Backbone as numpy.savetxt, mean C-alpha at the origin, in Angstrom:
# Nx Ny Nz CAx CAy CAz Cx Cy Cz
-3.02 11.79 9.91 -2.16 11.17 8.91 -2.25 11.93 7.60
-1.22 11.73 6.98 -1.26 11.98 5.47 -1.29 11.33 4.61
-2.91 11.34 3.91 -3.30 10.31 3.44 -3.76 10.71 2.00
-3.33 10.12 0.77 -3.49 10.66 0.14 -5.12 10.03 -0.79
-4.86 8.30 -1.08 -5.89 7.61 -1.75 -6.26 6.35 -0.38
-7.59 6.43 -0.93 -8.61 4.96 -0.18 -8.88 4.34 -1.47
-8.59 3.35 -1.83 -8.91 2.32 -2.58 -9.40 1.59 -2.78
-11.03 0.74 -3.09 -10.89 -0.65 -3.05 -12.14 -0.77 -4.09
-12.27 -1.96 -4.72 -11.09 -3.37 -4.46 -10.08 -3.51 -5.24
-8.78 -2.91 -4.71 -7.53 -3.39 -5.15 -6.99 -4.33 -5.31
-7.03 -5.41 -6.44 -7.05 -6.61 -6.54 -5.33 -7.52 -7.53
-4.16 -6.38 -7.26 -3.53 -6.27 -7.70 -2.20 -6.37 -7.20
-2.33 -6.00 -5.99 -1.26 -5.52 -4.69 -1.24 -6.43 -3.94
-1.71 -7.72 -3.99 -2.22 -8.63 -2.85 -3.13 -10.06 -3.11
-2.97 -11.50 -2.62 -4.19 -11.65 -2.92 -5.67 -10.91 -2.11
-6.70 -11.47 -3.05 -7.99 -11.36 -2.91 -8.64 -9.46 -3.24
-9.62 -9.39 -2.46 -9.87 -7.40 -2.63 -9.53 -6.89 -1.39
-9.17 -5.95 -1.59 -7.72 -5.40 -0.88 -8.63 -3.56 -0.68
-8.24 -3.26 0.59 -7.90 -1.78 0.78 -6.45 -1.46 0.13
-6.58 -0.77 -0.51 -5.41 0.58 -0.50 -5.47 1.30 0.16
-4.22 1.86 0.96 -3.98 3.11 1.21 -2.82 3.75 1.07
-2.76 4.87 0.33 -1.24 5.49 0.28 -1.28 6.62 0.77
-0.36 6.49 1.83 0.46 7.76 2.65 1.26 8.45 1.71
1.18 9.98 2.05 2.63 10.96 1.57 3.56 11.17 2.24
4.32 11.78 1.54 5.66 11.80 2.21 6.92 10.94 1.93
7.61 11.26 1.16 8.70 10.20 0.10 9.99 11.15 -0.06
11.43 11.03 0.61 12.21 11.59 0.16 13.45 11.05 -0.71
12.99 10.47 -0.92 13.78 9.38 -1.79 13.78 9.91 -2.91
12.49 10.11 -3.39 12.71 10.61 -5.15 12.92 9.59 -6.27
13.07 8.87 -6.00 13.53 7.32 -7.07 13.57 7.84 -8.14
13.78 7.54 -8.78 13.93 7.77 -10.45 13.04 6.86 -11.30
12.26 7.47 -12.16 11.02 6.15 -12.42 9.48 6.07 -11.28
9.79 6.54 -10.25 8.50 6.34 -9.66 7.18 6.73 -10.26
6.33 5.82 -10.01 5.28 6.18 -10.62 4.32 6.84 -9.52
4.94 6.95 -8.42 3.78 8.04 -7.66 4.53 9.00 -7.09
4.93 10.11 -8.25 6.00 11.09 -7.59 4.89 11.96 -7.22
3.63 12.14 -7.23 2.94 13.23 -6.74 2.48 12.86 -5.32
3.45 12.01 -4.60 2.78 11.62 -3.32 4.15 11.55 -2.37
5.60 12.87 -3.37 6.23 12.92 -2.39 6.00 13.77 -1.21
5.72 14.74 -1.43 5.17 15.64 -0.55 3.96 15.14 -0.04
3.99 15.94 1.55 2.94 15.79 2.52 2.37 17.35 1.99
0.78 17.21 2.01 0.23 18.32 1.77 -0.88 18.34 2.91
-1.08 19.37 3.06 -2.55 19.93 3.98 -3.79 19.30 3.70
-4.01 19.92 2.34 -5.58 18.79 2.26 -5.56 17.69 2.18
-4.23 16.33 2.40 -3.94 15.67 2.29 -4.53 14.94 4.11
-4.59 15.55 4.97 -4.64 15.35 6.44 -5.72 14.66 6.94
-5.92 13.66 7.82 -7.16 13.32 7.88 -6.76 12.29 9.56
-7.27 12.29 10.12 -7.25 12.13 11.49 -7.74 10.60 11.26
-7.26 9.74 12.26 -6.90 8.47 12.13 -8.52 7.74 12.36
-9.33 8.25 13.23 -10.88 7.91 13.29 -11.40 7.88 12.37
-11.52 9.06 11.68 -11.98 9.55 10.19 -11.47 8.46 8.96
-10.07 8.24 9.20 -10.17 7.00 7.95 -10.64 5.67 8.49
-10.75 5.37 9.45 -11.36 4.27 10.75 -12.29 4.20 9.85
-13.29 5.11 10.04 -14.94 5.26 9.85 -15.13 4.87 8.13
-13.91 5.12 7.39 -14.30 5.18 6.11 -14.07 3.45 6.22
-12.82 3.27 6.45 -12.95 1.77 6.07 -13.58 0.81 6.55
-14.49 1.26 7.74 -15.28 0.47 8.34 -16.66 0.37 7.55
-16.96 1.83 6.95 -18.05 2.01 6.03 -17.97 0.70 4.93
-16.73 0.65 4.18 -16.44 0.07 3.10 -17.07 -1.31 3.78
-16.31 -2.53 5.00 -16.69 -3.28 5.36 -17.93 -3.55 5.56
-18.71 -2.69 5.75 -20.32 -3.14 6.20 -21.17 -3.48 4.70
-20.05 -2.88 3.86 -20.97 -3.22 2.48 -19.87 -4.43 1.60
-18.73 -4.63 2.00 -18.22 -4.95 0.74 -17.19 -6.32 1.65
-16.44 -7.26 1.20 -15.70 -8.28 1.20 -14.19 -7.32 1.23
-13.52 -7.36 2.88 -11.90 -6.50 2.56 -11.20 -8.16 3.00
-10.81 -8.25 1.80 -9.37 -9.80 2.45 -8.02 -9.19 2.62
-8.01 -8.11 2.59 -6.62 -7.46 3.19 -6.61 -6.49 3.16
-5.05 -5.74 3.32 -4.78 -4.26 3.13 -3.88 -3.65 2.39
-3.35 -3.21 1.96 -2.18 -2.69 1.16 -1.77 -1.59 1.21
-0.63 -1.30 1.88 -0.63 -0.08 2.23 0.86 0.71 1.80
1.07 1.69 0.88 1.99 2.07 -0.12 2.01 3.71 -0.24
2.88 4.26 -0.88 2.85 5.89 -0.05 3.68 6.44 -2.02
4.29 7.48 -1.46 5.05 7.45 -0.64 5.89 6.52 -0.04
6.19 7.01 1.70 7.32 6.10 2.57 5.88 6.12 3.63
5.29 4.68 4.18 4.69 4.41 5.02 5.55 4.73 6.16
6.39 4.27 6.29 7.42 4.15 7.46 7.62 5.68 8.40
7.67 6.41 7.35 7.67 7.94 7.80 6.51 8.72 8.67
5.51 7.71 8.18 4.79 8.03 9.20 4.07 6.63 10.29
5.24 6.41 10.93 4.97 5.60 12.05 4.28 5.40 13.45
4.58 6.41 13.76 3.35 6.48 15.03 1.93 6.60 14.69
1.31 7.31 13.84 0.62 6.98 13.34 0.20 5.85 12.54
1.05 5.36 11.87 0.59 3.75 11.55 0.58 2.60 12.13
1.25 2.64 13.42 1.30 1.87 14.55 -0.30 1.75 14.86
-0.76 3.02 15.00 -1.96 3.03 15.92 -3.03 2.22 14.75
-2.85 2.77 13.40 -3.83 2.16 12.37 -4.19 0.61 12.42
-2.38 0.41 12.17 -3.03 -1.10 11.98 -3.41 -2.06 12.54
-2.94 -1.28 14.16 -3.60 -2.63 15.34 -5.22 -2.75 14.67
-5.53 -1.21 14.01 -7.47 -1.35 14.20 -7.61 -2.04 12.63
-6.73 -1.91 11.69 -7.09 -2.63 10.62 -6.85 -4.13 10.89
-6.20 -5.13 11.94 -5.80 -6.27 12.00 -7.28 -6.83 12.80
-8.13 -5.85 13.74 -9.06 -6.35 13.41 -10.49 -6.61 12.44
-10.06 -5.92 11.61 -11.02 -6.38 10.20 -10.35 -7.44 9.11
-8.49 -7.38 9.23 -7.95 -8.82 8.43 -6.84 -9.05 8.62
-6.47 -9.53 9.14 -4.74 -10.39 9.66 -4.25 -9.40 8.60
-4.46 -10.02 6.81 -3.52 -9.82 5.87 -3.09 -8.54 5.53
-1.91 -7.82 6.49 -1.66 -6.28 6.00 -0.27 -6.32 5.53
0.06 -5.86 4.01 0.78 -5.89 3.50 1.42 -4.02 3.44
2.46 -4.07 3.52 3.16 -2.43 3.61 4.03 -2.31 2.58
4.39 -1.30 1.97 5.70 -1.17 0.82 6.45 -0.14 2.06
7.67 -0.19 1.74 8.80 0.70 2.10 9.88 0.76 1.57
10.23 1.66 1.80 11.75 1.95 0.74 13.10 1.23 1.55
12.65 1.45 2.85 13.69 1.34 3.99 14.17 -0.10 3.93
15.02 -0.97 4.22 15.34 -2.30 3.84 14.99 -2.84 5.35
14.07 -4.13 5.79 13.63 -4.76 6.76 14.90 -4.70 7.98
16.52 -4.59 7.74 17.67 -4.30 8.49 17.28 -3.17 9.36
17.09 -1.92 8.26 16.83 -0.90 8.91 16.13 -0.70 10.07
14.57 -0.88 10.06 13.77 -1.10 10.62 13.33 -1.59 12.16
14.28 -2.92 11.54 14.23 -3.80 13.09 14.83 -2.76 14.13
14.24 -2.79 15.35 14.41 -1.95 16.73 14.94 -1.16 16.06
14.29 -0.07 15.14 14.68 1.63 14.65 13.88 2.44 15.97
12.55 2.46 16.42 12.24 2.68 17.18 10.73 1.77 17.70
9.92 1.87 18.57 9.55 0.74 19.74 8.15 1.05 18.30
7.52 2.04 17.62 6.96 2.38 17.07 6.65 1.49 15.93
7.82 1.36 14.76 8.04 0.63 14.00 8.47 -0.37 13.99
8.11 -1.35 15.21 9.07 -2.27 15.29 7.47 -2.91 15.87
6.70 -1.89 16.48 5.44 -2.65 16.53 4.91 -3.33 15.11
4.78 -2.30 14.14 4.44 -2.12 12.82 4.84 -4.19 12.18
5.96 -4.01 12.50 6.69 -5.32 11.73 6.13 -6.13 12.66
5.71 -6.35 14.21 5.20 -7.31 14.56 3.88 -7.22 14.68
2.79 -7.24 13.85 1.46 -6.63 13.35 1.11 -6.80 12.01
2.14 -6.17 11.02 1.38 -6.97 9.95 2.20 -7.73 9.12
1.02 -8.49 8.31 1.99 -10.08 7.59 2.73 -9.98 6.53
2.86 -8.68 5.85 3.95 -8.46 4.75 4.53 -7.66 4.30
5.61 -7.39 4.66 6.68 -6.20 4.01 7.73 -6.27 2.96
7.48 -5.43 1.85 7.88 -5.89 0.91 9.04 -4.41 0.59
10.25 -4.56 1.13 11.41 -3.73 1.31 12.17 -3.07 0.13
13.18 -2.47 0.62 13.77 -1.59 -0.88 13.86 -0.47 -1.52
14.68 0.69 -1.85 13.98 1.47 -3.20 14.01 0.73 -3.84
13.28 2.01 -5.36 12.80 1.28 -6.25 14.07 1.64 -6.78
14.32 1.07 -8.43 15.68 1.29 -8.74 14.70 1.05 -10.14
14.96 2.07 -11.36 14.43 1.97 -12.42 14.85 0.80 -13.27
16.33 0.69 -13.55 16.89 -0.15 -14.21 17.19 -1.46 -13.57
16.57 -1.40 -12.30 15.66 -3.40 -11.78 14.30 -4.35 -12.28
14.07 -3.04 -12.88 12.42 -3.11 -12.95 12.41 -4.12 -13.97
11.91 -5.62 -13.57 12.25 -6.53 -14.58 10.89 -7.41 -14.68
9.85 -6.86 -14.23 8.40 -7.23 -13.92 8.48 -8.34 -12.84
9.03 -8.40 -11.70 9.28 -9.37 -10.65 7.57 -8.79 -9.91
7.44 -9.94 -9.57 6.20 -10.07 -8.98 5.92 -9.19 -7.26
4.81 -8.32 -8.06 4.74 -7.59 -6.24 5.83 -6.50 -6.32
6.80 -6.29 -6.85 8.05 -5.32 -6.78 8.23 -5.20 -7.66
8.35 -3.96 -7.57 8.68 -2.28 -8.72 10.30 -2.74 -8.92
10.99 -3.09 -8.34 12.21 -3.72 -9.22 12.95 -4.78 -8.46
13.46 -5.96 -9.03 13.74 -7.20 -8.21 14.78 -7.07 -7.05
15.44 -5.33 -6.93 16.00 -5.77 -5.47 15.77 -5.58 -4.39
14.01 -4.97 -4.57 13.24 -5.49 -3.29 12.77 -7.01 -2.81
12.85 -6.79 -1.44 12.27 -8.49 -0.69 10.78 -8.21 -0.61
10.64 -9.70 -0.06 8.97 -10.04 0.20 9.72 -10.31 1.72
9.06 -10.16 2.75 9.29 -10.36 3.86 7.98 -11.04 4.49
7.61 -12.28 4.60 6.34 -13.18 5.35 7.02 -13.20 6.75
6.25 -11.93 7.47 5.95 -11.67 9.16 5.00 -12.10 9.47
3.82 -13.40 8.98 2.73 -13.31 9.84 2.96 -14.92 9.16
3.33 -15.99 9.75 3.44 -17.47 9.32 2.23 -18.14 8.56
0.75 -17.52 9.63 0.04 -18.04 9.12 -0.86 -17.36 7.86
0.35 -16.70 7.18 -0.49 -16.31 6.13 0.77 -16.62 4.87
1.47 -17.54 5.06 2.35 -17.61 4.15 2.00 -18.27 3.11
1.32 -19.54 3.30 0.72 -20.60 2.46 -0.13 -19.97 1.60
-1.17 -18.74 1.89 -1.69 -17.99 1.20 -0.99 -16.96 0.13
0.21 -16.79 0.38 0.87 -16.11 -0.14 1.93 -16.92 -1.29
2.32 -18.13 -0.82 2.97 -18.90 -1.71 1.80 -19.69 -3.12
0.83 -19.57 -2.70 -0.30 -19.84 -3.44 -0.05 -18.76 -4.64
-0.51 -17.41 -4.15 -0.46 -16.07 -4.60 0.37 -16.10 -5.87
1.71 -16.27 -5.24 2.84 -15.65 -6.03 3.68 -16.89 -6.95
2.45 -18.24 -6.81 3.04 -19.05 -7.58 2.00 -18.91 -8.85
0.91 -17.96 -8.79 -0.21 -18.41 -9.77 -0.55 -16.75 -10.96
0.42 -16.02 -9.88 -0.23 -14.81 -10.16 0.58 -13.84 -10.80
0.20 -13.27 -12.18 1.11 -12.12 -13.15 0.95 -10.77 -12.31
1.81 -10.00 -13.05 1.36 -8.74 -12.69 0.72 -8.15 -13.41
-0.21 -7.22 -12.89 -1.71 -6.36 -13.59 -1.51 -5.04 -12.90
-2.19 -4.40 -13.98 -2.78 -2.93 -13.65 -4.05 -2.93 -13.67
-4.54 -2.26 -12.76 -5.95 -1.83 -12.48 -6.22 -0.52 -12.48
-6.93 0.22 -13.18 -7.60 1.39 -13.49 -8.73 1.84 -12.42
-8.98 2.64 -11.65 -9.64 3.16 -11.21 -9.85 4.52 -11.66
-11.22 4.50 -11.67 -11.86 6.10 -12.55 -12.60 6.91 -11.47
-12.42 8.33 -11.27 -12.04 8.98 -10.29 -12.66 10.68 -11.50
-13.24 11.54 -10.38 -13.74 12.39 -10.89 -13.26 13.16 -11.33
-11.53 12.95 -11.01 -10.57 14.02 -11.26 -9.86 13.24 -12.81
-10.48 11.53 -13.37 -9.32 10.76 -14.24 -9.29 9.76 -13.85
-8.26 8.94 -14.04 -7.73 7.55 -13.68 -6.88 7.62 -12.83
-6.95 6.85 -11.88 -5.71 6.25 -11.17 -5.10 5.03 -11.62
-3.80 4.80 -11.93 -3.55 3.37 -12.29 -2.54 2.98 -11.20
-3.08 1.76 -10.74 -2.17 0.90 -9.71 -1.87 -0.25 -9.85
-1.24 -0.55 -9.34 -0.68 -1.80 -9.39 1.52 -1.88 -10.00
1.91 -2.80 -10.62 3.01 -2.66 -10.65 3.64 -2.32 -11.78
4.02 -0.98 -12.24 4.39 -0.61 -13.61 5.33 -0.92 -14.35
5.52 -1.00 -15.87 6.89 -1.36 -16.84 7.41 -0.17 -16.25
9.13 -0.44 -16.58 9.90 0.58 -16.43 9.42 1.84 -17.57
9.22 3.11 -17.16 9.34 3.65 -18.25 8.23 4.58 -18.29
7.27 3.70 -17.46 5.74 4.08 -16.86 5.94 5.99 -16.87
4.56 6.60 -17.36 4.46 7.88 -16.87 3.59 7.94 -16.60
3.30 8.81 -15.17 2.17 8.97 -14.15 1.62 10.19 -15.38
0.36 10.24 -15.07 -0.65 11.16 -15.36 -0.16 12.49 -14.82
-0.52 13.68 -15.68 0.09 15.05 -14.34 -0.84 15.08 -13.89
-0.89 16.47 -13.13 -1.90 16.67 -12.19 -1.61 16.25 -10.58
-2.16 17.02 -9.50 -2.45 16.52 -8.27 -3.92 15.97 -8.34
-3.39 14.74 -7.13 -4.64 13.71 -7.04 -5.02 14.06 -5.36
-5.89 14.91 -5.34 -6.95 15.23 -4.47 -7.30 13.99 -3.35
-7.43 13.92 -2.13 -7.56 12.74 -1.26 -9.31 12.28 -1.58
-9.28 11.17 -1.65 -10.88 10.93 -2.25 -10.52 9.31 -1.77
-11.70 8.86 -1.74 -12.23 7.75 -1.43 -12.96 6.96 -2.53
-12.45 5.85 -3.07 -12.91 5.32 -4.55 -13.56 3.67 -4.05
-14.78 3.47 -4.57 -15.27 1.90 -4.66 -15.95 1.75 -5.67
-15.49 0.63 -5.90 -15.85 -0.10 -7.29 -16.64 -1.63 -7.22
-17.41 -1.93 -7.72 -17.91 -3.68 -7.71 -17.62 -4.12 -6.29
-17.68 -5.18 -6.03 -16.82 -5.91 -4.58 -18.27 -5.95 -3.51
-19.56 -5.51 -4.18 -20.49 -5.55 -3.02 -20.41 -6.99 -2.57
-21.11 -6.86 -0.59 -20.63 -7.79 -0.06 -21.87 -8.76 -0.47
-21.63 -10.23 -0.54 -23.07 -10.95 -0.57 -23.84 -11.30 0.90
């Protein structure tokens, strides 16, 4: 896969502490994106699907994961490969949340691949981004993306969520700088620089 960041605890994207992961590969280009350095797929970017297995399993043996979050780039683009991921992330937490550009229409029976994807994890949150949407709507980079609840029994958790909860940025500090995630004002400018594939943890030890 092409993988660019491991994250956690991402507490921003989701309830509770959350894996991140963002895939490359984005041809969209949006206007406004705040992770244009993750359109391109790069080489040192590569990392074989065991290998991030092992990392996030590492993370689990020490730390509390109540979900996943998983944002690119275009996740979607790389589907066969994420097929295979998240059966193994659903057993460490039901709650796997995906961004995509592609609209949930699209998707349905696009191929047997991605269609696993949507019946697997509990939230897809659809759309480009569109700069001049960007109206701080909750969870989405601009309000004419959906929330899509695919997993029933995690909805109540989610209506909880999104009845209680602002949007935030979270800073993660990184040897190369900051990463900032979470959901930006219009207007937002990413840091320059390429962001090197690295693996970041913060607080969240498990009790």
């Amino acid at each position: 896969m092409n993988v660019a960041r491991l994250l956690y605890p991402v507490k921003v994207l989701g309830p509770g502490n959350r894996v991140g992961i963002w895939l490359c590969g984005c041809h969209r280009r949006c206007k406004g994106c705040s992770n244009p350095e993750l359109w391109a797929e790069k080489k040192e970017y590569e990392i074989t699907i065991p290998q991030l297995l092992e990392l996030i399993k590492k993370i689990n043996t020490e730390h509390d994961i109540d979900g996943f979050t998983i944002s690119g780039g275009e996740p979607m683009n790389q589907a066969f490969e994420l097929s295979i991921l998240v059966d193994e992330l659903k057993l460490i937490s039901k709650d796997i949340l995906v961004y995509s550009g592609y609209r949930l229409e699209e998707l349905v029976n696009r191929d047997s691949q991605t269609q696993h994807i949507l019946d697997t994890i509990a939230v897809l949150i659809d759309g480009v981004y569109i700069e001049e949407n960007n109206d701080g709507s909750l969870l989405r980079g601009s309000s004419n993306q959906r929330i899509h609840m695919l997993n029933c029994e995690l909805e109540s958790l989610y209506k909880d969520y999104l009845s209680k909860t602002k949007n935030q940025i979270q800073n993660f500090t990184t040897v190369d700088g900051i990463v900032s995630v979470g959901i930006h004002r219009k207007g937002f400018t990413p840091l320059k620089g390429e962001w090197l594939w690295q693996t970041i943890l913060q607080n969240g030890t498990k009790k």
